[in-house]
Coordinates of C-alpha atoms in Angstrom, one line a residue:
X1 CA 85.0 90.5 74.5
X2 CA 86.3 89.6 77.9
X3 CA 84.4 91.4 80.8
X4 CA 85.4 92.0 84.6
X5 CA 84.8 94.0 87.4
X6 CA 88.0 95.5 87.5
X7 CA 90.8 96.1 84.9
X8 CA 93.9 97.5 85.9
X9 CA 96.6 98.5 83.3
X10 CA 99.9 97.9 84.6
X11 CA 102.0 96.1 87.1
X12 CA 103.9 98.2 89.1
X13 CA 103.6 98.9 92.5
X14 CA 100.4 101.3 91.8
X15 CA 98.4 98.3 90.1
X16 CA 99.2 95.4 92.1
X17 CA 98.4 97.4 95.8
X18 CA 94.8 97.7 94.4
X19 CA 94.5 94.4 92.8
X20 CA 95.4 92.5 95.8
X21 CA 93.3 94.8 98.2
X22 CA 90.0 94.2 95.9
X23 CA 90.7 90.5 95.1
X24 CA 90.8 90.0 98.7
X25 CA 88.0 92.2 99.9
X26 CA 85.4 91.1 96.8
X27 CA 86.7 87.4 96.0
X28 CA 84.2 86.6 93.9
X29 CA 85.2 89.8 91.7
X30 CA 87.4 89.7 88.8
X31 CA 90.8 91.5 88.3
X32 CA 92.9 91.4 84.9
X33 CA 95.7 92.9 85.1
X34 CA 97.2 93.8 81.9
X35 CA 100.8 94.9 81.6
X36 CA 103.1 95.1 78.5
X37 CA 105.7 93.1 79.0
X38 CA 106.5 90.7 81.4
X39 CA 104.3 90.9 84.8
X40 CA 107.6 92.0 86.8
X41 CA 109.2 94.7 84.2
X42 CA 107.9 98.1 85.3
X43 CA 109.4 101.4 86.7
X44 CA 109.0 100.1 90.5
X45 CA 111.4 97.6 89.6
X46 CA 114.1 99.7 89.0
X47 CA 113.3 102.0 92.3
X48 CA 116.0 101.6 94.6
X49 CA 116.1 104.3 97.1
X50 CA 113.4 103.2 99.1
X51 CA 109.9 104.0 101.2
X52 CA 110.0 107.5 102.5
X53 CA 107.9 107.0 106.3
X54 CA 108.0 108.3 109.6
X55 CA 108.5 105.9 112.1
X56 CA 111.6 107.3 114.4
X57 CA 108.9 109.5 116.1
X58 CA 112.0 111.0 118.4
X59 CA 114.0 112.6 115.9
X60 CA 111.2 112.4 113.0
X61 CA 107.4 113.6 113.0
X62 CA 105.0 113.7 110.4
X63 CA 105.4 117.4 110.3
X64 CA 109.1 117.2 109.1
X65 CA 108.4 115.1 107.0
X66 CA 105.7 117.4 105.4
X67 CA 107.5 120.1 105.5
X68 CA 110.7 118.7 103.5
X69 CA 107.9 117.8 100.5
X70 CA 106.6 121.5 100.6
X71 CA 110.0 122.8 100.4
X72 CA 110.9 120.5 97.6
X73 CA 107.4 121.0 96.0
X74 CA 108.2 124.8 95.9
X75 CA 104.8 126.0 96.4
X76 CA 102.8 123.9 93.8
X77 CA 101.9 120.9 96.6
X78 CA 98.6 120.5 97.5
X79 CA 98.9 120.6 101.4
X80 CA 95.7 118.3 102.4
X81 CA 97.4 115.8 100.0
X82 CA 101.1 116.5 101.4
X83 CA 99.6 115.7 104.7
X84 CA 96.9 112.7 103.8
X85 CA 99.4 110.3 102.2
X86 CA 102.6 111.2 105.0
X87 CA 100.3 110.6 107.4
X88 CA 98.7 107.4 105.8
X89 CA 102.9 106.3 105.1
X90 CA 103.2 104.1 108.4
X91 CA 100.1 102.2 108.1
X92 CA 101.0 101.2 104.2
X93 CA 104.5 100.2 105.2
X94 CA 102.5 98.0 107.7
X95 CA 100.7 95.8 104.7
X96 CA 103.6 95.3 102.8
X97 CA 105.2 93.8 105.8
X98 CA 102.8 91.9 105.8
X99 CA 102.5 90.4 102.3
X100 CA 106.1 89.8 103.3
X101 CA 108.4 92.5 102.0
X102 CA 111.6 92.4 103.2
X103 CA 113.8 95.9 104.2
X104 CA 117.3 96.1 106.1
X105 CA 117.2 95.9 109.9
X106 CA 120.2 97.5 111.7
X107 CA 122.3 95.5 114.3
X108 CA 119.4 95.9 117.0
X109 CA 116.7 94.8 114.9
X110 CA 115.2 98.2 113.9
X111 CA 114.8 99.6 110.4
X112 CA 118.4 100.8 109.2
X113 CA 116.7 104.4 107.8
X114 CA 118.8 106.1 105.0
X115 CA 118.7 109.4 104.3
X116 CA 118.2 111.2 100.9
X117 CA 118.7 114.6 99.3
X118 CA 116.1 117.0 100.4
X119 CA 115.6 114.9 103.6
X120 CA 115.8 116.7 106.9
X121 CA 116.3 113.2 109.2
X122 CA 116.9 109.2 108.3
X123 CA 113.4 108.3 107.2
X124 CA 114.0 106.1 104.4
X125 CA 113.0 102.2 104.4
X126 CA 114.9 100.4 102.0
X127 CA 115.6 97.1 101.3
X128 CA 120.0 97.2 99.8
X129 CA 119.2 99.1 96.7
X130 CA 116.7 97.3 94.8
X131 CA 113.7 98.3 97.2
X132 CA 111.4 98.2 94.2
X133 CA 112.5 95.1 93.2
X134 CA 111.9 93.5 96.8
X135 CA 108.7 95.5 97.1
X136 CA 107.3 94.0 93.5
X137 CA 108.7 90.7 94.9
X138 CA 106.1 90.6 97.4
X139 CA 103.4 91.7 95.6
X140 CA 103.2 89.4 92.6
X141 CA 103.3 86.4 94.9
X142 CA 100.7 87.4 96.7
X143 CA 98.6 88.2 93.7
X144 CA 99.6 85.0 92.2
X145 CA 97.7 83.7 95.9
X146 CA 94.3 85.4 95.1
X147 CA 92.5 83.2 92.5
X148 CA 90.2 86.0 91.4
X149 CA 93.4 88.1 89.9
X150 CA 94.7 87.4 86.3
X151 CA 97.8 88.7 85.1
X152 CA 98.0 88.9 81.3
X153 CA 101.7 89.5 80.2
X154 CA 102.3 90.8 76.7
X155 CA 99.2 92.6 76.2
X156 CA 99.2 96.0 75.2
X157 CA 96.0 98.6 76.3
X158 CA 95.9 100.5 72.9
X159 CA 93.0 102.9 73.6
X160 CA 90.2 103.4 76.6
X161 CA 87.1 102.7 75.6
X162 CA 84.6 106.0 76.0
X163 CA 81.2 107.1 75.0
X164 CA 82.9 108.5 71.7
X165 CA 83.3 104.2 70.6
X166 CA 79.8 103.5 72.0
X167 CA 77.1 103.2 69.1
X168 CA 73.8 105.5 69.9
X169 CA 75.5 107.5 72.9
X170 CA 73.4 109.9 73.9
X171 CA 74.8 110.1 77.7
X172 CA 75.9 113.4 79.2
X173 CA 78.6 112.4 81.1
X174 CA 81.9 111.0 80.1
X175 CA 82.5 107.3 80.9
X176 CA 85.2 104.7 80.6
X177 CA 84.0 101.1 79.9
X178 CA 87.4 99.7 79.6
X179 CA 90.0 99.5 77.1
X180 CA 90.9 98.1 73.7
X181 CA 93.6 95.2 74.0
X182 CA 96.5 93.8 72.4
X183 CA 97.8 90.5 72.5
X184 CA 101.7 90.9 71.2
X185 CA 101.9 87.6 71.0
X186 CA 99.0 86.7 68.6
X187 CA 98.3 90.0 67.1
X188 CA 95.0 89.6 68.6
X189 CA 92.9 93.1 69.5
X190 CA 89.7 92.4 71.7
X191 CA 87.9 94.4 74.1
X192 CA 88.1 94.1 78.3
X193 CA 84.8 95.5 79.1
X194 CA 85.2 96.5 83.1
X195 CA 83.2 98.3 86.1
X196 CA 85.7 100.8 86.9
X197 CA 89.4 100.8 84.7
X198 CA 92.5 102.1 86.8
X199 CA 95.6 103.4 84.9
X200 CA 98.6 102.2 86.5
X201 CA 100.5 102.3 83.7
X202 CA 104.1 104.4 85.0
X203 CA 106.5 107.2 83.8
X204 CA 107.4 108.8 80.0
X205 CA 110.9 108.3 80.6
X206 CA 111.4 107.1 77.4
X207 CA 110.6 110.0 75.3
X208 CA 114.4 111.4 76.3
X209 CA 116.0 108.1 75.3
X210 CA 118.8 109.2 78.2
X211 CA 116.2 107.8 81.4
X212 CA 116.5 105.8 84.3
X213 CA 113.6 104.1 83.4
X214 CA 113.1 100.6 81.7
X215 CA 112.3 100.8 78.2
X216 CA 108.6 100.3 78.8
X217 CA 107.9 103.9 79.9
X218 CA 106.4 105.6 77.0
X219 CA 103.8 107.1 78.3
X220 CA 101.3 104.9 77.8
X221 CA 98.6 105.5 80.1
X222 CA 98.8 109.3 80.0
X223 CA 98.6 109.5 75.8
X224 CA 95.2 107.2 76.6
X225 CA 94.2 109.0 78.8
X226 CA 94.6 112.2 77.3
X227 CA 92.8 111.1 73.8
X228 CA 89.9 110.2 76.1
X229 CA 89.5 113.6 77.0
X230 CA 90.9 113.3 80.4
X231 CA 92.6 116.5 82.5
X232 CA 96.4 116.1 82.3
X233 CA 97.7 118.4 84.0
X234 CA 101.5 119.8 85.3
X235 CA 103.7 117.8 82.8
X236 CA 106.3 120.2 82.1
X237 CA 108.0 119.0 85.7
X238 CA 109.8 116.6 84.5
X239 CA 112.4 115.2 87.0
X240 CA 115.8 114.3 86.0
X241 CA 118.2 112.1 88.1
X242 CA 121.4 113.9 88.4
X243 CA 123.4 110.7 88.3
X244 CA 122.6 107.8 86.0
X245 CA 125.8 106.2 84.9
X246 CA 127.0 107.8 81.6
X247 CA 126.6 105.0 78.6
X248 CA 127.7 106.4 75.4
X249 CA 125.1 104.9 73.7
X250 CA 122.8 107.0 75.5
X251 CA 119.9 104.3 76.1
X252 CA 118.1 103.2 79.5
X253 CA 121.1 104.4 82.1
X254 CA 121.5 102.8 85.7
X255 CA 120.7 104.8 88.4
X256 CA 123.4 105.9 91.0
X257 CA 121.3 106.3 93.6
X258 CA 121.0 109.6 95.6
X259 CA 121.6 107.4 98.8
X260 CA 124.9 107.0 97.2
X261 CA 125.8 110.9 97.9
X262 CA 123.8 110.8 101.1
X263 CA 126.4 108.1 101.9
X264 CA 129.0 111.3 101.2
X265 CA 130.1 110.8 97.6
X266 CA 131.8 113.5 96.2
X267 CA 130.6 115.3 92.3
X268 CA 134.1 116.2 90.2
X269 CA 134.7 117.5 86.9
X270 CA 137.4 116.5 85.1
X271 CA 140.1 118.3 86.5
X272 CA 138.8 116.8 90.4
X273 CA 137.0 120.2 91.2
X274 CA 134.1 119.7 93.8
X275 CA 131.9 122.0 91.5
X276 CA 128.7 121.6 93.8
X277 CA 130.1 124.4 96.7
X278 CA 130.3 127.0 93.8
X279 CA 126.1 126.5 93.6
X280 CA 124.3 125.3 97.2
X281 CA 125.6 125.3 100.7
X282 CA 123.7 121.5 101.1
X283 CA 126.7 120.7 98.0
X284 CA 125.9 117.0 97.1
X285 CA 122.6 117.1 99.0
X286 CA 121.2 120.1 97.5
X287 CA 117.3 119.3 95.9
X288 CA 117.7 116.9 92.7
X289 CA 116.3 120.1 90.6
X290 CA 119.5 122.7 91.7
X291 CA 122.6 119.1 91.4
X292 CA 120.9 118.3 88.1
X293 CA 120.8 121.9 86.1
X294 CA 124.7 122.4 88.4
X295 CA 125.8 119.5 86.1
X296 CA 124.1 120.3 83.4
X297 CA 125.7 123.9 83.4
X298 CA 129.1 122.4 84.1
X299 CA 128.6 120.3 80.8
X300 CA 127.2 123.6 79.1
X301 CA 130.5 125.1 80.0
X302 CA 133.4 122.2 79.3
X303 CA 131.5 120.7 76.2
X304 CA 132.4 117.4 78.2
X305 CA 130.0 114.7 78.2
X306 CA 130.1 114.1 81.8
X307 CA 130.6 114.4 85.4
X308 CA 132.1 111.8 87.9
X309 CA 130.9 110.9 91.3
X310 CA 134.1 110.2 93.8
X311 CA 133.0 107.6 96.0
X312 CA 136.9 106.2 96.5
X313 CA 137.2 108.2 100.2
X314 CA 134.3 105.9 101.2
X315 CA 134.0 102.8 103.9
X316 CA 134.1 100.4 101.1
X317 CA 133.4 97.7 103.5
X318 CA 130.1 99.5 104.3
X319 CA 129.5 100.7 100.3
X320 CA 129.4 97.1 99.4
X321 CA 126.8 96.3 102.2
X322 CA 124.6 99.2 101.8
X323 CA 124.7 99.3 97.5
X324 CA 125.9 95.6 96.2
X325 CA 123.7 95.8 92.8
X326 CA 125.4 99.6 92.1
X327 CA 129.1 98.3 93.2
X328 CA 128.6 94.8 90.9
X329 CA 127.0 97.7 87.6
X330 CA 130.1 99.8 87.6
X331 CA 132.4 96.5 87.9
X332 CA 130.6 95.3 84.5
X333 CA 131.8 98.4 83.6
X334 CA 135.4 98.1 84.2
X335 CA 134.7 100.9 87.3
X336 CA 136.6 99.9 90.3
X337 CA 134.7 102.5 93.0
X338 CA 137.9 102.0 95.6
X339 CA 139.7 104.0 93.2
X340 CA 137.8 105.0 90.1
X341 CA 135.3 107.9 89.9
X342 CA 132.0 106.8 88.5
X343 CA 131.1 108.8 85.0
X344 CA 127.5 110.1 85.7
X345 CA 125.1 112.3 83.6
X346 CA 121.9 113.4 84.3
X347 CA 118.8 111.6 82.5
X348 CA 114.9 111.7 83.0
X349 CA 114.1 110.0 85.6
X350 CA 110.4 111.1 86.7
X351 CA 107.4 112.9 86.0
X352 CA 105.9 115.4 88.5
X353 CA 102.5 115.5 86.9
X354 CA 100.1 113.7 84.8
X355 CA 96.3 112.2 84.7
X356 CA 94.8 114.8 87.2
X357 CA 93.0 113.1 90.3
X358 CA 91.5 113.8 93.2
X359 CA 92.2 111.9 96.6
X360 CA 90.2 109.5 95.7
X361 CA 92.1 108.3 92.5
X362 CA 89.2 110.0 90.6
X363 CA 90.0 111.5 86.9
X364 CA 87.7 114.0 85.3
X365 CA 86.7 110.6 83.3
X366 CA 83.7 108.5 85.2
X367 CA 84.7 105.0 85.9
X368 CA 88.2 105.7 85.4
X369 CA 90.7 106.0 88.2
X370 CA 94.5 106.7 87.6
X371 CA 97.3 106.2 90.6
X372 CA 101.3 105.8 90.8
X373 CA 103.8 107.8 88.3
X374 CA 101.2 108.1 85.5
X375 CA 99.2 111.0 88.0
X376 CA 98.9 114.5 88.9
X377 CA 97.9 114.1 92.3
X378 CA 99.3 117.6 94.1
X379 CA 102.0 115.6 96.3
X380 CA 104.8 116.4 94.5
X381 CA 104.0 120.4 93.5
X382 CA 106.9 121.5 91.0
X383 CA 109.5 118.9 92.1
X384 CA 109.4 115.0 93.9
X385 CA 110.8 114.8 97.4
X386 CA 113.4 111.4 96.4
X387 CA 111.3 108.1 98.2
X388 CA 108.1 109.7 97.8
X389 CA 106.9 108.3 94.9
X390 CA 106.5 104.5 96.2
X391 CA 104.8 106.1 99.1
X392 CA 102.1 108.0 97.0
X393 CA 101.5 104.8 94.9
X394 CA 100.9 102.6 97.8
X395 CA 98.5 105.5 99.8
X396 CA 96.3 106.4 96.4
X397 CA 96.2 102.5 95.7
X398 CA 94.4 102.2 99.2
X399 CA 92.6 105.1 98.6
X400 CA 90.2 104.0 95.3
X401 CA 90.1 100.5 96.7
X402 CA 88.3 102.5 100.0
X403 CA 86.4 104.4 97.6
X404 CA 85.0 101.3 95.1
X405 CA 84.1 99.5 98.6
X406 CA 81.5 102.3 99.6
X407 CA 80.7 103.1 95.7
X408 CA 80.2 100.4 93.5
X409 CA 80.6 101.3 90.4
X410 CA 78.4 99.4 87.5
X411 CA 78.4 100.2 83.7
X412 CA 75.3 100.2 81.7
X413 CA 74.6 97.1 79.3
X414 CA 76.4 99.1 76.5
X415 CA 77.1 97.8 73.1
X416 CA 80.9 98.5 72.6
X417 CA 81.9 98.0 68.8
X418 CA 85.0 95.5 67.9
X419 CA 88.2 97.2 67.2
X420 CA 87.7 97.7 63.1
X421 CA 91.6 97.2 61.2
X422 CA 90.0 96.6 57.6
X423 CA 92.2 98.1 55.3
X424 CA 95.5 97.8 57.4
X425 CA 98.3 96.2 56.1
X426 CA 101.4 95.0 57.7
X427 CA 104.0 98.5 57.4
X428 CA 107.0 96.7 55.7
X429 CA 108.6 100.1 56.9
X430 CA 109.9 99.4 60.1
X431 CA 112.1 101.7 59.8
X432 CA 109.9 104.8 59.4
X433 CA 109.4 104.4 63.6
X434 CA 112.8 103.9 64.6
X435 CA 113.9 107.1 62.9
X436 CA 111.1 108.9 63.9
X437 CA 111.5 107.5 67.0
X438 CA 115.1 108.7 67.3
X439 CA 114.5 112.1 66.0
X440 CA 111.8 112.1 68.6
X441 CA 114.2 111.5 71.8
X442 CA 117.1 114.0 70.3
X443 CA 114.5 116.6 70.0
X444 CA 113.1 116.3 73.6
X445 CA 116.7 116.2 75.0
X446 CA 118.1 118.9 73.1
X447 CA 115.3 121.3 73.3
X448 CA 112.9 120.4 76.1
X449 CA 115.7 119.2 78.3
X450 CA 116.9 120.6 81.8
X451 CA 116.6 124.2 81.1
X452 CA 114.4 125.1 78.5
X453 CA 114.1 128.6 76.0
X454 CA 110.7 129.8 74.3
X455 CA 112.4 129.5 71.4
X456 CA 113.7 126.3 71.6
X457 CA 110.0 125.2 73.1
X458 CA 108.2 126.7 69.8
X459 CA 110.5 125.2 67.6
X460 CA 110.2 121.4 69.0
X461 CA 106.6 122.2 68.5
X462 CA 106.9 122.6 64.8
X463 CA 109.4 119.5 64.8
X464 CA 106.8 117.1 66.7
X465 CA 103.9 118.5 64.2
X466 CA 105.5 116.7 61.3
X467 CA 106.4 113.3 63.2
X468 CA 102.8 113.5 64.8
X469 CA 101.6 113.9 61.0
X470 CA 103.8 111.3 59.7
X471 CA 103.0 109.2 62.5
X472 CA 99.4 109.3 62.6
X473 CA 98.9 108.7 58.9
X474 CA 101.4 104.6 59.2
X475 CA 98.9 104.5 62.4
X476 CA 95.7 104.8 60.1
X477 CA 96.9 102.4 57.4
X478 CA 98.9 100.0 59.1
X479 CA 97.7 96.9 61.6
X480 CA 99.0 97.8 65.3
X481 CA 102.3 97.3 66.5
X482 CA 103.9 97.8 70.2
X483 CA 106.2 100.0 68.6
X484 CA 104.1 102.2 66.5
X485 CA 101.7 103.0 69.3
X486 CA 104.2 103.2 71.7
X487 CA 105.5 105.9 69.7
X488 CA 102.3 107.2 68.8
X489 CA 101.8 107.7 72.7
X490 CA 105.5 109.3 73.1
X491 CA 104.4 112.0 70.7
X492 CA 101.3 112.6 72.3
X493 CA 103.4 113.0 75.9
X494 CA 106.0 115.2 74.1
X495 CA 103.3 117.7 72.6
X496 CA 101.9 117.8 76.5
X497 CA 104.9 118.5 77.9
X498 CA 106.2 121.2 75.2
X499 CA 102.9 122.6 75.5
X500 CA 102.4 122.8 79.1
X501 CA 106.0 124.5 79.5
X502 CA 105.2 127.2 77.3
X503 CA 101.6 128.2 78.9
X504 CA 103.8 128.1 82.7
X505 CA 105.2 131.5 83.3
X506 CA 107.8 131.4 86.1
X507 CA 110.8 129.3 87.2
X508 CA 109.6 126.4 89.9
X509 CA 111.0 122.9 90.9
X510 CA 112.0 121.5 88.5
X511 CA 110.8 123.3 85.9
X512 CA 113.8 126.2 84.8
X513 CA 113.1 128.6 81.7
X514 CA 115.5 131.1 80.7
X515 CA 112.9 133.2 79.7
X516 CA 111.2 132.9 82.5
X517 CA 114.3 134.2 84.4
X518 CA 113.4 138.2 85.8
X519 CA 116.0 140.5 84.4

C-alpha cells in the first residue's frame, strides 16, 4: 500500500490545475497522480477551440458572457455557478500565463479573441487550434518542477476505496480512502491510501465509438464513482460535435472545430444545398444542440452518411494561420480545403452532467472531490456553451484546492483489505470484450443517439442487461484487464445515461425525445 495526502485520477487539465496548486502551497505534501495512459493523452489534449473569458470589457462584460451560457444551458444552469466561474475566468487565464501557456496575440499584441457558436462577442483565448494541447503543455512542465508531485503513467484506478471494503466499519457517513490501482504494465493491483481523492478522470465519449474524444474516455471516473454510491446526476445531455471529420471506420473522429464555421464555413448536402437556413436564422452559428439534430435529420432523410463543410470561399491565407493542424488532417486525407468540401458527421463529443458537486468540488462522498468533464456541476444546464469547458475545469480545480487549504481533510487509521483475485484466471477470450464492446457502441448510437424514442430507450435497456450480465460474470472470474473494466465502466455509463433519459420528461439542450415532443 502506497499512502499520500492527495491522489488525483487523471491528467487533464482538471487534475494537473489542482496538483500544481497543492504541491506548491503544501510542499512537503504528497501528490500521485495516476492517469491511464501516457501523462499527456487525455480529452484536454484534443480541445482546440479555446478558453472562453472576458477580457475586452468594451464590447464584452461578464454579464454577456453569462447570459450566452443561460441561453445555451436552456434553463437547467445553476445561475450562482454560471456567474462564480465567468467571473473567476480572468483571474485563471492569469495563472496559466503564468506557468507559461502560450495563446495567439494579434498584430498589436493583444489576444486575437475568436468567436464560437452560441457566442454573442469575440471572447475566445486560443492558442492555433490545439489550445488544449498548449494548455497541457504548460502544465506538465510545471508539475514535472514541483518535487512533491508524482505522475504514474499506465496505471489504471479500478475501484474507490469506501467504507463497504473497510473491515469492522461501523461509521455513519460515507468516506473515500482512495482507490484500488493498476499497474498495466506489471499486472500489479495495490492500494493508494489518500486524505482526500479527486476524480479528474474526463468524458464517456467512447461508449458511441463515433466521438471526438481519445480512446481513453470510457467513463472511468463516473462508473467508480457511481458504484461508490455517489450522486450522478444529468447524464442524458450528452453533447455531440456537429462536425468531426467522417472516417468510415467510424472510430475516434477529428474535430472540425466550431471556430472553423465561426470563420464562415458553409454546411452542404450533397447536391451543394445550404441546408442550415431551412432550420435557424443564426445558420452555421446556430447552438451545437439545433446544427447537430439539423444534420442528423438531413442524414435521416437522404440515407447518406454525411454532410460537408464548404470552406473553399475562405481567405485560405488566413485558414492556414488561424487552423494549421485541421488544414494538414484533411490533407492526410486527400481533402484539399481550397477546393474540396470537408465530409463531416456529427459524433459525441461531451457530457453535460456527471459526479454531482457542489462549488466546492464536493461529491455526496466524504473525502472525495470530482472536477473537469467527469462532473455535474450546474454550469452547463441542458447544453455546454463551446470554450466553456476548460474554463470550468480550471475555476473548480482552484476551488477544492481553496477549500482543502481551510479544511484539512485526514482519514482515520483504517485497515483497508488488499485487492483479493484468488480464483481468477487469465480470460483466453479476448474476444468476448471486443464484441461486446462493439455491440455496446452500435447500440448507444443507434438507439440513445441524437434524438431518442421511449421505445428505442427501453429496448437498449434490455440489450445492456445481457452485456452487463455477460460482462460482470468474465469480471468475477477473470484477473483485471484495461479492457475489461474499461468496458465494465462503459456499461455502467450507458445504463446511467439510458436510464436518466427515460426518468427526464421534456425536450431541453441537448437532450431531444420524440416522445417528449407536445402534440
Amino acid at each position: 500500500m502506497i499512502e499520500a495526502h492527495y491522489l488525483v485520477i487523471g491528467s487533464g487539465v482538471a487534475g494537473l490545475t489542482f496538483s500544481v496548486k497543492i504541491a506548491e502551497q503544501f510542499p512537503d505534501r504528497s501528490v500521485i497522480i495516476v492517469t491511464k495512459a501516457n501523462e499527456d493523452e487525455s480529452n484536454t489534449k484534443y480541445a482546440q477551440g479555446g478558453v472562453a473569458v472576458v477580457l475586452d470589457t468594451e464590447k464584452d462584460s461578464f454579464n454577456k458572457h453569462i447570459e450566452d451560457t443561460l441561453i445555451a444551458g436552456d434553463g437547467l444552469c445553476n445561475e450562482d455557478v454560471v456567474k462564480m466561474v465567468i467571473e473567476e475566468g480572468p483571474k485563471r487565464l492569469k495563472e496559466l500565463l503564468l506557468w507559461g501557456a502560450n495563446f495567439d496575440l494579434d498584430a498589436s499584441g493583444e489576444f486575437n479573441l475568436g468567436k464560437e457558436g452560441g457566442h454573442s462577442e469575440y471572447r475566445v483565448v486560443h492558442h492555433k487550434d490545439i489550445t488544449g494541447y498548449e494548455i497541457e503543455r504548460a502544465l506538465l512542465k510545471r508539475a514535472h518542477q514541483l518535487p512533491n508531485i508524482s505522475i504514474l503513467s499506465h496505471h489504471f484506478a479500478i475501484d474507490l476505496v469506501t467504507n463497504h471494503h473497510i473491515i469492522d466499519d461501523t461509521s455513519e457517513i460515507l468516506t473515500c480512502y482512495g482507490a484500488y490501482i493498476f499497474d498495466q504494465k506489471t499486472d500489479n493491483i495495490f492500494t493508494i491510501k489518500a486524505n482526500s481523492t479527486l476524480l479528474a478522470s474526463g468524458g464517456i465519449g467512447c461508449v458511441y465509438g463515433h466521438t471526438t474524444n481519445p480512446i481513453i474516455a470510457t467513463g472511468d471516473g463516473i462508473a467508480m464513482a457511481y458504484r461508490a454510491k455517489a450522486v450522478i446526476k444529468d447524464m442524458e445531455f450528452v453533447q455531440f460535435h456537429p462536425t468531426a471529420l467522417y472516417e468510415p471506420e467510424g472510430e475516434s473522429s477529428f474535430l472540425i472545430s466550431e471556430a472553423v464555421r465561426g470563420f464562415g464555413a458553409y454546411l452542404r448536402d450533397k447536391s451543394g444545398h445550404r441546408f442550415m437556413l431551412d432550420y435557424d436564422e443564426r445558420a452555421e452559428l446556430a447552438s451545437r444542440d439545433i446544427v447537430s439534430q439539423s444534420i442528423d435529420n438531413e442524414l435521416k432523410k437522404s440515407g447518406e452518411p454525411h454532410v460537408y463543410l464548404d470552406c473553399t470561399h475562405l481567405d485560405m491565407d488566413e485558414f492556414k494561420k488561424h487552423f494549421p493542424n485541421i488544414y494538414n488532417k484533411c490533407l492526410e486525407h486527400h481533402i484539399k480545403i481550397e477546393t474540396d468540401w470537408i465530409p463531416v458527421v456529427p459524433a459525441s463529443h461531451y457530457l453535460c452532467g456527471g459526479i454531482d458537486v457542489d462549488k466546492n468540488g464536493s461529491t455526496s462522498i466524504s473525502n472525495l472531490f470530482a472536477c473537469g468533464e467527469c462532473t455535474r456541476t450546474g454550469l452547463h444546464g441542458a447544453n455546454r456553451l463551446a470554450s466553456n469547458s476548460l474554463l470550468e475545469a480550471l475555476v473548480y480545480a482552484h476551488n477544492i484546492f481553496k477549500y482543502l487549504i481551510e479544511n484539512d481533510t485526514k482519514t482515520e487509521n483504517v485497515l483497508i483489505p488488499d485487492w483479493n483475485d484468488e480464483g481468477t484466471v487469465i480470460p483466453k477470450e479476448h474476444i468476448l470484450v471486443q464484441h461486446n464492446l462493439k455491440q455496446m457502441q452500435a447500440l448507444m448510437r443507434d438507439y440513445v443517439g441524437i434524438v431518442r424514442s421511449n421505445k428505442r430507450l427501453k429496448r437498449a435497456i434490455k440489450h445492456l442487461d445481457l452485456i452487463h450480465a455477460e460482462i460482470e460474470e468474465l469480471y468475477k472470474e477473470s484477473k483485471i484487464s484495461t479492457s475489461l473494466c474499461e468496458l465494465r465502466n462503459m456499461i455502467n455509463v450507458s445504463h446511467l445515461i439510458v436510464q436518466q433519459s427515460l426518468d427526464r420528461k421534456e425536450n431541453k439542450g441537448g437532450y431531444y425525445n420524440i416522445d417528449n415532443v407536445k402534440k
